Tab-separated table of C-alpha atoms (C1' of nucleotides) in Angstrom:
chain	number	residue	atom	x	y	z
A	1	UNK	CA	-25.738	-21.656	18.151
A	2	UNK	CA	-23.783	-20.282	15.188
A	3	UNK	CA	-26.094	-18.483	12.772
A	4	UNK	CA	-25.433	-18.312	9.043
A	5	UNK	CA	-27.206	-16.415	6.258
A	6	UNK	CA	-26.916	-17.192	2.567
A	7	UNK	CA	-26.865	-15.057	-0.563
A	8	UNK	CA	-27.103	-17.219	-3.669
A	9	UNK	CA	-29.272	-16.849	-6.735
A	10	UNK	CA	-29.406	-20.543	-7.647
A	11	UNK	CA	-32.400	-21.946	-5.804
A	12	UNK	CA	-31.023	-25.505	-5.726
A	13	UNK	CA	-27.623	-24.582	-4.391
A	14	UNK	CA	-29.195	-22.288	-1.807
A	15	UNK	CA	-31.524	-25.008	-0.596
A	16	UNK	CA	-28.712	-27.537	-0.381
A	17	UNK	CA	-26.588	-25.143	1.639
A	18	UNK	CA	-29.464	-24.344	3.985
A	19	UNK	CA	-30.168	-28.014	4.545
A	20	UNK	CA	-26.492	-28.692	5.169
A	21	UNK	CA	-26.243	-25.891	7.717
A	22	UNK	CA	-29.501	-26.602	9.511
A	23	UNK	CA	-28.642	-30.274	9.656
A	24	UNK	CA	-25.313	-29.691	11.345
A	25	UNK	CA	-25.037	-29.622	15.105
A	26	UNK	CA	-24.612	-26.112	16.452
A	27	UNK	CA	-25.358	-24.412	13.125
A	28	UNK	CA	-28.485	-22.595	12.075
A	29	UNK	CA	-29.391	-20.974	8.783
A	30	UNK	CA	-30.858	-17.622	9.791
A	31	UNK	CA	-31.926	-16.280	6.409
A	32	UNK	CA	-31.589	-16.829	2.675
A	33	UNK	CA	-31.455	-14.214	-0.058
A	34	UNK	CA	-31.446	-14.423	-3.825
A	35	UNK	CA	-29.855	-11.055	-4.530
A	36	UNK	CA	-27.923	-8.198	-2.936
A	37	UNK	CA	-30.725	-5.658	-2.453
A	38	UNK	CA	-32.665	-8.168	-0.329
A	39	UNK	CA	-29.768	-8.881	2.017
A	40	UNK	CA	-28.856	-5.187	2.269
A	41	UNK	CA	-32.410	-4.336	3.268
A	42	UNK	CA	-32.698	-7.073	5.865
A	43	UNK	CA	-29.284	-7.752	7.364
A	44	UNK	CA	-29.368	-5.104	10.061
A	45	UNK	CA	-32.581	-6.563	11.440
A	46	UNK	CA	-31.454	-10.178	11.026
A	47	UNK	CA	-27.729	-10.231	11.558
A	48	UNK	CA	-26.088	-13.654	11.375
A	49	UNK	CA	-22.691	-14.593	12.759
A	50	UNK	CA	-21.448	-15.482	9.315
A	51	UNK	CA	-22.608	-14.486	5.839
A	52	UNK	CA	-22.022	-16.783	2.884
A	53	UNK	CA	-22.055	-14.713	-0.274
A	54	UNK	CA	-21.974	-15.808	-3.887
A	55	UNK	CA	-19.896	-13.635	-6.200
A	56	UNK	CA	-21.779	-14.170	-9.438
A	57	UNK	CA	-25.164	-12.716	-8.588
A	58	UNK	CA	-27.511	-11.226	-11.169
A	59	UNK	CA	-27.724	-7.439	-10.965
A	60	UNK	CA	-25.450	-6.234	-8.182
A	61	UNK	CA	-22.432	-8.552	-7.840
A	62	UNK	CA	-21.439	-10.043	-4.533
A	63	UNK	CA	-18.426	-7.754	-4.408
A	64	UNK	CA	-20.557	-4.634	-4.874
A	65	UNK	CA	-22.804	-6.073	-2.211
A	66	UNK	CA	-20.154	-6.400	0.481
A	67	UNK	CA	-18.879	-2.917	-0.319
A	68	UNK	CA	-22.252	-1.763	0.981
A	69	UNK	CA	-22.803	-4.340	3.707
A	70	UNK	CA	-19.365	-4.165	5.320
A	71	UNK	CA	-19.612	-0.465	6.268
A	72	UNK	CA	-23.060	-1.223	7.746
A	73	UNK	CA	-21.741	-4.101	9.868
A	74	UNK	CA	-17.959	-3.832	10.038
A	75	UNK	CA	-17.541	-6.831	12.336
A	76	UNK	CA	-19.621	-9.227	10.243
A	77	UNK	CA	-17.648	-12.209	8.998
A	78	UNK	CA	-18.217	-12.728	5.287
A	79	UNK	CA	-17.143	-15.747	3.238
A	80	UNK	CA	-17.166	-15.395	-0.536
A	81	UNK	CA	-18.188	-18.350	-2.623
A	82	UNK	CA	-16.982	-18.603	-6.178
A	83	UNK	CA	-16.839	-21.092	-8.974
A	84	UNK	CA	-13.274	-20.412	-10.052
A	85	UNK	CA	-10.318	-20.218	-7.744
A	86	UNK	CA	-7.906	-18.372	-9.989
A	87	UNK	CA	-9.757	-15.215	-10.640
A	88	UNK	CA	-9.263	-11.504	-10.130
A	89	UNK	CA	-12.182	-11.328	-7.769
A	90	UNK	CA	-10.072	-12.644	-4.894
A	91	UNK	CA	-8.362	-9.338	-4.225
A	92	UNK	CA	-11.422	-7.241	-4.856
A	93	UNK	CA	-13.404	-9.376	-2.436
A	94	UNK	CA	-10.817	-9.266	0.293
A	95	UNK	CA	-10.285	-5.513	-0.111
A	96	UNK	CA	-14.017	-4.934	0.026
A	97	UNK	CA	-14.282	-6.796	3.305
A	98	UNK	CA	-14.559	-10.548	2.830
A	99	UNK	CA	-12.638	-12.570	5.419
A	100	UNK	CA	-12.723	-15.938	3.705
A	101	UNK	CA	-12.766	-17.147	0.129
A	102	UNK	CA	-13.942	-20.593	-0.893
A	103	UNK	CA	-14.663	-22.392	-4.112
A	104	UNK	CA	-18.120	-23.856	-4.539
A	105	UNK	CA	-17.061	-27.468	-4.752
A	106	UNK	CA	-15.646	-27.381	-1.228
A	107	UNK	CA	-16.905	-30.484	0.575
A	108	UNK	CA	-19.851	-30.053	2.952
A	109	UNK	CA	-17.715	-31.098	5.922
A	110	UNK	CA	-14.990	-28.628	5.014
A	111	UNK	CA	-17.529	-25.872	4.444
A	112	UNK	CA	-18.906	-26.261	7.967
A	113	UNK	CA	-15.354	-26.323	9.260
A	114	UNK	CA	-14.623	-23.062	7.436
A	115	UNK	CA	-17.712	-21.392	8.845
A	116	UNK	CA	-16.579	-22.390	12.319
A	117	UNK	CA	-13.059	-21.166	11.558
A	118	UNK	CA	-14.125	-17.749	10.387
A	119	UNK	CA	-16.387	-17.409	13.422
A	120	UNK	CA	-13.433	-18.193	15.664
A	121	UNK	CA	-11.299	-15.480	14.091
A	122	UNK	CA	-9.661	-17.311	11.241
A	123	UNK	CA	-9.664	-16.709	7.509
A	124	UNK	CA	-10.361	-19.901	5.656
A	125	UNK	CA	-9.006	-20.005	2.120
A	126	UNK	CA	-7.138	-22.452	-0.037
A	127	UNK	CA	-3.385	-22.488	0.180
A	128	UNK	CA	-3.210	-21.344	-3.463
A	129	UNK	CA	-5.277	-18.280	-2.702
A	130	UNK	CA	-3.147	-17.638	0.356
A	131	UNK	CA	-0.126	-17.589	-1.948
A	132	UNK	CA	-1.747	-15.012	-4.207
A	133	UNK	CA	-2.420	-12.867	-1.177
A	134	UNK	CA	1.060	-13.270	0.253
A	135	UNK	CA	2.733	-12.578	-3.065
A	136	UNK	CA	0.845	-9.334	-3.429
A	137	UNK	CA	2.347	-8.338	-0.099
A	138	UNK	CA	5.924	-8.766	-1.015
A	139	UNK	CA	8.287	-6.041	-2.011
A	140	UNK	CA	9.625	-5.994	-5.520
A	141	UNK	CA	12.966	-7.717	-5.721
A	142	UNK	CA	14.050	-5.891	-8.835
A	143	UNK	CA	14.229	-2.183	-8.351
A	144	UNK	CA	15.739	0.318	-10.750
A	145	UNK	CA	16.686	2.752	-7.981
A	146	UNK	CA	20.079	3.053	-6.367
A	147	UNK	CA	20.400	2.681	-2.565
A	148	UNK	CA	20.675	6.417	-2.050
A	149	UNK	CA	17.708	7.036	-4.281
A	150	UNK	CA	15.749	4.570	-2.184
A	151	UNK	CA	16.707	6.558	0.936
A	152	UNK	CA	15.292	9.679	-0.645
A	153	UNK	CA	12.188	7.889	-1.899
A	154	UNK	CA	11.516	6.478	1.541
A	155	UNK	CA	11.616	9.939	3.044
A	156	UNK	CA	9.406	11.228	0.268
A	157	UNK	CA	6.948	8.465	1.085
A	158	UNK	CA	6.594	9.717	4.627
A	159	UNK	CA	5.790	13.174	3.330
A	160	UNK	CA	9.029	14.959	4.133
A	161	UNK	CA	10.073	18.090	2.243
A	162	UNK	CA	13.335	18.372	0.315
A	163	UNK	CA	14.690	20.571	3.078
A	164	UNK	CA	14.037	18.012	5.802
A	165	UNK	CA	15.326	15.142	3.667
A	166	UNK	CA	18.527	17.078	3.025
A	167	UNK	CA	19.067	17.639	6.745
A	168	UNK	CA	18.265	14.043	7.644
A	169	UNK	CA	20.598	12.543	5.055
A	170	UNK	CA	23.337	15.144	5.658
A	171	UNK	CA	23.372	16.284	2.052
A	172	UNK	CA	22.447	19.565	0.401
A	173	UNK	CA	18.952	20.280	-0.807
A	174	UNK	CA	20.341	20.432	-4.325
A	175	UNK	CA	21.529	16.862	-4.073
A	176	UNK	CA	18.107	15.795	-2.920
A	177	UNK	CA	16.711	17.441	-6.043
A	178	UNK	CA	19.305	15.633	-8.085
A	179	UNK	CA	18.297	12.242	-6.668
A	180	UNK	CA	14.638	13.036	-7.137
A	181	UNK	CA	15.179	13.985	-10.755
A	182	UNK	CA	16.864	10.638	-11.212
A	183	UNK	CA	14.011	8.843	-9.449
A	184	UNK	CA	11.479	10.559	-11.719
A	185	UNK	CA	13.389	9.503	-14.792
A	186	UNK	CA	13.668	5.882	-13.671
A	187	UNK	CA	10.065	5.594	-12.517
A	188	UNK	CA	8.863	7.641	-15.480
A	189	UNK	CA	6.906	10.101	-13.365
A	190	UNK	CA	6.889	13.879	-13.171
A	191	UNK	CA	5.856	14.765	-9.664
A	192	UNK	CA	6.141	14.115	-6.042
A	193	UNK	CA	2.765	12.468	-5.671
A	194	UNK	CA	3.145	10.348	-8.765
A	195	UNK	CA	6.427	8.995	-7.436
A	196	UNK	CA	4.955	8.216	-4.033
A	197	UNK	CA	1.889	6.615	-5.579
A	198	UNK	CA	4.036	4.500	-7.881
A	199	UNK	CA	6.284	3.495	-4.984
A	200	UNK	CA	3.323	2.243	-2.986
A	201	UNK	CA	1.549	0.550	-5.867
A	202	UNK	CA	4.688	-1.157	-7.123
A	203	UNK	CA	5.636	-2.140	-3.578
A	204	UNK	CA	8.985	-0.401	-3.701
A	205	UNK	CA	8.443	0.730	-0.126
B	1	UNK	CA	12.960	-35.587	-4.804
B	2	UNK	CA	12.000	-32.407	-2.911
B	3	UNK	CA	15.058	-30.822	-1.304
B	4	UNK	CA	14.885	-28.798	1.891
B	5	UNK	CA	17.514	-26.745	3.729
B	6	UNK	CA	17.302	-25.663	7.357
B	7	UNK	CA	18.375	-22.545	9.224
B	8	UNK	CA	18.040	-23.042	12.976
B	9	UNK	CA	20.464	-22.258	15.756
B	10	UNK	CA	19.225	-24.905	18.198
B	11	UNK	CA	21.232	-28.031	17.430
B	12	UNK	CA	18.585	-30.410	18.799
B	13	UNK	CA	15.696	-28.904	16.871
B	14	UNK	CA	17.780	-28.785	13.696
B	15	UNK	CA	18.742	-32.433	14.007
B	16	UNK	CA	15.152	-33.466	14.649
B	17	UNK	CA	13.951	-31.569	11.608
B	18	UNK	CA	16.680	-33.059	9.430
B	19	UNK	CA	15.813	-36.570	10.594
B	20	UNK	CA	12.133	-35.940	9.976
B	21	UNK	CA	12.768	-34.684	6.459
B	22	UNK	CA	15.306	-37.316	5.464
B	23	UNK	CA	13.041	-40.028	6.862
B	24	UNK	CA	10.071	-38.970	4.759
B	25	UNK	CA	9.494	-40.439	1.361
B	26	UNK	CA	10.348	-38.000	-1.419
B	27	UNK	CA	12.039	-35.477	0.877
B	28	UNK	CA	15.703	-34.795	1.338
B	29	UNK	CA	17.483	-32.411	3.669
B	30	UNK	CA	20.030	-30.687	1.441
B	31	UNK	CA	21.877	-28.565	3.987
B	32	UNK	CA	21.695	-27.249	7.535
B	33	UNK	CA	22.867	-23.890	8.838
B	34	UNK	CA	23.131	-22.410	12.318
B	35	UNK	CA	23.048	-18.757	11.320
B	36	UNK	CA	22.261	-16.390	8.467
B	37	UNK	CA	25.770	-15.623	7.186
B	38	UNK	CA	26.361	-19.342	6.556
B	39	UNK	CA	23.231	-19.800	4.501
B	40	UNK	CA	23.808	-16.564	2.585
B	41	UNK	CA	27.310	-17.697	1.648
B	42	UNK	CA	26.237	-21.164	0.538
B	43	UNK	CA	22.706	-21.032	-0.822
B	44	UNK	CA	23.563	-20.065	-4.385
B	45	UNK	CA	25.803	-23.123	-4.687
B	46	UNK	CA	23.401	-25.427	-2.850
B	47	UNK	CA	19.917	-24.237	-3.652
B	48	UNK	CA	17.082	-26.295	-2.156
B	49	UNK	CA	13.482	-26.327	-3.305
B	50	UNK	CA	12.316	-25.061	0.056
B	51	UNK	CA	14.109	-23.196	2.847
B	52	UNK	CA	12.941	-23.549	6.448
B	53	UNK	CA	14.092	-20.509	8.368
B	54	UNK	CA	13.930	-19.803	12.093
B	55	UNK	CA	13.100	-16.197	13.008
B	56	UNK	CA	14.932	-15.981	16.319
B	57	UNK	CA	18.492	-16.495	15.212
B	58	UNK	CA	21.476	-15.100	17.112
B	59	UNK	CA	23.148	-12.202	15.317
B	60	UNK	CA	21.283	-11.547	12.099
B	61	UNK	CA	17.580	-12.385	12.505
B	62	UNK	CA	15.772	-14.643	10.089
B	63	UNK	CA	13.895	-11.653	8.706
B	64	UNK	CA	17.109	-9.758	7.982
B	65	UNK	CA	18.336	-12.978	6.425
B	66	UNK	CA	15.535	-13.359	3.906
B	67	UNK	CA	15.823	-9.684	3.008
B	68	UNK	CA	19.231	-10.640	1.639
B	69	UNK	CA	18.460	-14.131	0.361
B	70	UNK	CA	15.226	-13.335	-1.484
B	71	UNK	CA	16.830	-10.851	-3.901
B	72	UNK	CA	19.545	-13.454	-4.576
B	73	UNK	CA	17.000	-16.187	-5.344
B	74	UNK	CA	13.625	-14.558	-5.982
B	75	UNK	CA	11.859	-17.822	-6.772
B	76	UNK	CA	13.031	-19.677	-3.672
B	77	UNK	CA	10.166	-20.767	-1.434
B	78	UNK	CA	10.829	-19.801	2.173
B	79	UNK	CA	8.851	-20.928	5.212
B	80	UNK	CA	9.377	-19.027	8.436
B	81	UNK	CA	9.336	-20.918	11.692
B	82	UNK	CA	8.488	-19.080	14.880
B	83	UNK	CA	7.636	-19.859	18.467
B	84	UNK	CA	4.748	-17.409	18.785
B	85	UNK	CA	1.903	-17.082	16.366
B	86	UNK	CA	0.612	-13.677	17.336
B	87	UNK	CA	3.608	-11.530	16.709
B	88	UNK	CA	4.567	-8.574	14.578
B	89	UNK	CA	7.097	-10.632	12.699
B	90	UNK	CA	4.389	-12.114	10.491
B	91	UNK	CA	4.059	-9.046	8.294
B	92	UNK	CA	7.740	-8.267	8.236
B	93	UNK	CA	8.476	-11.837	7.183
B	94	UNK	CA	5.885	-11.923	4.441
B	95	UNK	CA	6.931	-8.493	3.118
B	96	UNK	CA	10.552	-9.567	3.115
B	97	UNK	CA	9.731	-12.589	0.984
B	98	UNK	CA	8.554	-15.542	3.082
B	99	UNK	CA	5.767	-17.538	1.456
B	100	UNK	CA	4.678	-19.552	4.482
B	101	UNK	CA	4.592	-18.986	8.201
B	102	UNK	CA	4.407	-21.808	10.721
B	103	UNK	CA	4.676	-22.146	14.462
B	104	UNK	CA	7.292	-24.514	15.788
B	105	UNK	CA	4.926	-26.946	17.461
B	106	UNK	CA	3.344	-27.832	14.115
B	107	UNK	CA	3.086	-31.618	13.969
B	108	UNK	CA	5.729	-33.466	11.913
B	109	UNK	CA	3.090	-34.755	9.523
B	110	UNK	CA	1.633	-31.282	9.006
B	111	UNK	CA	5.106	-29.812	8.560
B	112	UNK	CA	5.877	-32.195	5.712
B	113	UNK	CA	2.474	-31.405	4.240
B	114	UNK	CA	3.276	-27.695	4.378
B	115	UNK	CA	6.621	-28.178	2.687
B	116	UNK	CA	4.856	-30.034	-0.081
B	117	UNK	CA	2.188	-27.330	-0.266
B	118	UNK	CA	4.627	-24.461	-0.606
B	119	UNK	CA	6.537	-26.396	-3.258
B	120	UNK	CA	3.317	-26.845	-5.184
B	121	UNK	CA	2.582	-23.130	-5.168
B	122	UNK	CA	0.634	-22.734	-1.966
B	123	UNK	CA	1.218	-20.603	1.095
B	124	UNK	CA	0.787	-22.668	4.228
B	125	UNK	CA	-0.168	-20.682	7.296
B	126	UNK	CA	-2.630	-20.996	10.131
B	127	UNK	CA	-6.097	-19.646	9.586
B	128	UNK	CA	-5.466	-17.044	12.335
B	129	UNK	CA	-2.429	-15.723	10.520
B	130	UNK	CA	-4.434	-15.693	7.300
B	131	UNK	CA	-6.953	-13.469	9.046
B	132	UNK	CA	-4.245	-11.029	10.100
B	133	UNK	CA	-3.078	-10.878	6.523
B	134	UNK	CA	-6.551	-10.448	5.079
B	135	UNK	CA	-7.491	-7.781	7.601
B	136	UNK	CA	-4.439	-5.743	6.698
B	137	UNK	CA	-5.747	-5.782	3.150
B	138	UNK	CA	-9.095	-4.285	3.815
B	139	UNK	CA	-10.058	-0.703	3.307
B	140	UNK	CA	-10.914	1.383	6.307
B	141	UNK	CA	-14.647	1.439	6.878
B	142	UNK	CA	-14.592	4.718	8.799
B	143	UNK	CA	-13.253	7.572	6.786
B	144	UNK	CA	-13.328	11.232	7.769
B	145	UNK	CA	-13.427	12.463	4.170
B	146	UNK	CA	-16.538	13.471	2.237
B	147	UNK	CA	-17.309	11.747	-1.091
B	148	UNK	CA	-16.040	14.690	-3.109
B	149	UNK	CA	-12.881	14.857	-1.044
B	150	UNK	CA	-12.354	11.166	-1.746
B	151	UNK	CA	-12.683	11.892	-5.466
B	152	UNK	CA	-9.948	14.472	-5.179
B	153	UNK	CA	-7.786	12.230	-3.001
B	154	UNK	CA	-8.092	9.404	-5.485
B	155	UNK	CA	-6.855	11.628	-8.270
B	156	UNK	CA	-4.076	12.882	-6.049
B	157	UNK	CA	-3.093	9.270	-5.429
B	158	UNK	CA	-2.568	8.712	-9.113
B	159	UNK	CA	-0.278	11.718	-9.247
B	160	UNK	CA	-2.503	14.182	-11.045
B	161	UNK	CA	-1.969	17.916	-10.712
B	162	UNK	CA	-4.621	20.316	-9.432
B	163	UNK	CA	-5.167	21.517	-12.969
B	164	UNK	CA	-5.914	18.049	-14.305
B	165	UNK	CA	-8.086	17.150	-11.319
B	166	UNK	CA	-10.107	20.319	-11.860
B	167	UNK	CA	-10.688	19.461	-15.511
B	168	UNK	CA	-11.565	15.848	-14.759
B	169	UNK	CA	-14.066	16.685	-12.022
B	170	UNK	CA	-15.498	19.684	-13.896
B	171	UNK	CA	-14.727	22.118	-11.101
B	172	UNK	CA	-12.350	25.065	-10.870
B	173	UNK	CA	-8.777	24.645	-9.752
B	174	UNK	CA	-9.622	26.798	-6.762
B	175	UNK	CA	-12.233	24.319	-5.627
B	176	UNK	CA	-9.692	21.548	-5.901
B	177	UNK	CA	-7.445	23.581	-3.599
B	178	UNK	CA	-10.379	24.051	-1.266
B	179	UNK	CA	-10.999	20.291	-1.058
B	180	UNK	CA	-7.330	19.599	-0.597
B	181	UNK	CA	-7.110	22.091	2.248
B	182	UNK	CA	-9.971	20.255	3.867
B	183	UNK	CA	-8.316	16.888	3.273
B	184	UNK	CA	-5.093	18.150	4.849
B	185	UNK	CA	-6.964	19.374	7.909
B	186	UNK	CA	-8.843	16.092	8.343
B	187	UNK	CA	-5.843	13.868	7.771
B	188	UNK	CA	-3.614	16.245	9.716
B	189	UNK	CA	-1.029	16.555	6.994
B	190	UNK	CA	0.547	19.512	5.228
B	191	UNK	CA	1.560	18.321	1.809
B	192	UNK	CA	0.682	16.385	-1.232
B	193	UNK	CA	3.017	13.491	-0.514
B	194	UNK	CA	2.045	13.249	3.118
B	195	UNK	CA	-1.613	12.971	2.139
B	196	UNK	CA	-0.919	10.314	-0.473
B	197	UNK	CA	1.307	8.367	1.901
B	198	UNK	CA	-1.313	8.515	4.635
B	199	UNK	CA	-4.025	7.468	2.198
B	200	UNK	CA	-2.077	4.377	1.187
B	201	UNK	CA	-0.899	3.445	4.662
B	202	UNK	CA	-4.329	3.914	6.210
B	203	UNK	CA	-5.955	2.053	3.306
B	204	UNK	CA	-8.227	4.913	2.359
B	205	UNK	CA	-7.591	4.110	-1.288
C	1	DA	C1'	-36.251	27.342	11.365
C	2	DC	C1'	-31.637	26.788	12.252
C	3	DC	C1'	-27.152	24.630	12.231
C	4	DA	C1'	-23.514	21.948	10.569
C	5	DC	C1'	-21.325	20.529	6.717
C	6	DA	C1'	-20.563	19.576	1.935
C	7	DA	C1'	-19.542	21.722	-2.318
C	8	DT	C1'	-18.484	25.534	-4.979
C	9	DG	C1'	-15.619	29.734	-6.206
C	10	DC	C1'	-12.016	33.907	-5.876
C	11	DC	C1'	-7.700	36.582	-4.410
C	12	DA	C1'	-2.969	37.100	-2.809
C	13	DC	C1'	1.479	35.857	-1.249
C	14	DA	C1'	5.072	32.780	0.249
C	15	DA	C1'	7.094	28.404	-0.071
C	16	DA	C1'	8.113	24.309	-2.508
C	17	DA	C1'	8.892	21.628	-6.363
C	18	DG	C1'	10.023	20.692	-11.532
C	19	DG	C1'	13.251	21.133	-15.316
C	20	DG	C1'	17.329	22.496	-17.642
C	21	DT	C1'	22.496	22.622	-17.730
C	22	DC	C1'	26.930	22.168	-15.620
C	23	DA	C1'	30.695	19.892	-12.777
C	24	DT	C1'	33.568	16.829	-9.274
C	25	DT	C1'	34.586	12.666	-6.568
C	26	DT	C1'	34.101	7.955	-5.408
C	27	DT	C1'	33.183	3.279	-6.287
C	28	DA	C1'	32.385	-0.980	-8.854
C	29	DC	C1'	33.426	-3.989	-12.660
C	30	DG	C1'	35.517	-5.855	-16.505
D	1	DC	C1'	43.530	0.851	-16.224
D	2	DG	C1'	39.604	2.794	-17.965
D	3	DT	C1'	34.677	3.263	-17.994
D	4	DA	C1'	30.120	3.398	-16.107
D	5	DA	C1'	27.299	4.367	-12.528
D	6	DA	C1'	26.471	6.454	-8.104
D	7	DA	C1'	26.731	10.322	-5.184
D	8	DT	C1'	27.638	14.903	-4.448
D	9	DG	C1'	26.851	20.067	-5.296
D	10	DA	C1'	25.391	24.547	-7.791
D	11	DC	C1'	22.459	28.151	-10.577
D	12	DC	C1'	18.336	29.816	-12.934
D	13	DC	C1'	13.717	30.177	-14.054
D	14	DT	C1'	8.915	28.559	-14.302
D	15	DT	C1'	5.161	26.195	-12.458
D	16	DT	C1'	2.801	24.191	-8.735
D	17	DT	C1'	1.473	24.028	-3.940
D	18	DG	C1'	0.349	25.601	0.757
D	19	DT	C1'	-2.058	28.825	3.497
D	20	DG	C1'	-4.763	32.666	4.845
D	21	DG	C1'	-9.143	35.063	4.334
D	22	DC	C1'	-13.884	35.697	2.210
D	23	DA	C1'	-18.418	34.238	0.205
D	24	DT	C1'	-22.577	31.507	-1.784
D	25	DT	C1'	-25.642	27.517	-2.297
D	26	DG	C1'	-27.801	23.254	-1.128
D	27	DT	C1'	-28.868	19.421	2.012
D	28	DG	C1'	-29.771	16.579	6.106
D	29	DG	C1'	-30.878	16.479	10.771
D	30	DT	C1'	-32.816	18.346	15.342
DNA sequence: ACCACAATGCCACAAAAGGGTCATTTTACG
DNA sequence: CGTAAAATGACCCTTTTGTGGCATTGTGGT
């Protein structure tokens, strides 16, 4: 029996979901909550296999909620439910610990399928959301840095000192400084850490 | 008409794919290649809507291939084809610029569906692969650093100097140094950049 | 009550990095 | 053929970091 708990402030939607889940073979709705504090207080006593969580909750948002719940139960599979597909919450939700992301008008049959999928180790999401996720993965194709500057930046991004970089690249430490000055100018930063941070955030490395 | 090009060294598989695509309504196989150099030389003259690329090519691998092709045609939609689902190539492929990732025994009908999906802005992949991708997104739940140390690390990761961090957190510069010493010990690093790099790679921030 | 740990602060010295200016050689492109 | 950009190297001086040791206060848990 696959157990599911719900967090959803709209009474009607919550009831419909519970009826759908309890009516399906092999599924059981373990608990229902109307807000984050309730689920946070109860979930360690009543832990379901899968948690369906609305994003737009009154008070603490669903995203804030999973930021608290996920560290409590790191292996819990959480599916976010949202009204709009193209929103900024996707990344926040996934970073915070959601494993799936569905829009609310997903068909009942598909919803049950997704719950089963996440339980079996998948990550159900629409193909459009998958594209957003994949795109955010990809390295920048345009890159102001020269190949040699990229060599230096890569070493910098593994925490190597100028001295070590110089030895590794068979150039003098002064040349390393030269390249780094050039990197700073192009990335518009003024320190080691800023450059590394920018490199990671802009997916240059 | 949705045009597709193929890169696949196995003659039989390539022919089957071409026949499948040309036989489907609205699809056309634009070109076929047996290795990466051929496609790299030709793709800017004959650019398809979607490129199907085998990973296990003789000579230059499919991943090396897209690392070259993607910068040439940043908007080209590339689907990787592989024999095994659970392999390390997934991340390398997606980072290098693939938008979809399919296993070779995908059914012909599903394959055509995926080509259509990627063309329409999706990212077709199995739900298991989606999970791998999502998991790699998520912040670490265990974290050796104290809350205050995380504050300092976060500032470090935006490239701020000790002086600025001290002002922002309303503590002395010496205390910032103290926290950073502690961070270095816990993360087992010995410099600014190493700490920032580790923070990003280990998803502490 | 005690212990571990978080958080705060100071001093001193060595090492590393940032910024400025200068110069030469090679390579790529029109 | 000339020019621009990339890659190389050097010197000087200031600021920032890294590391060591030392000390106080509060808090949570056993």
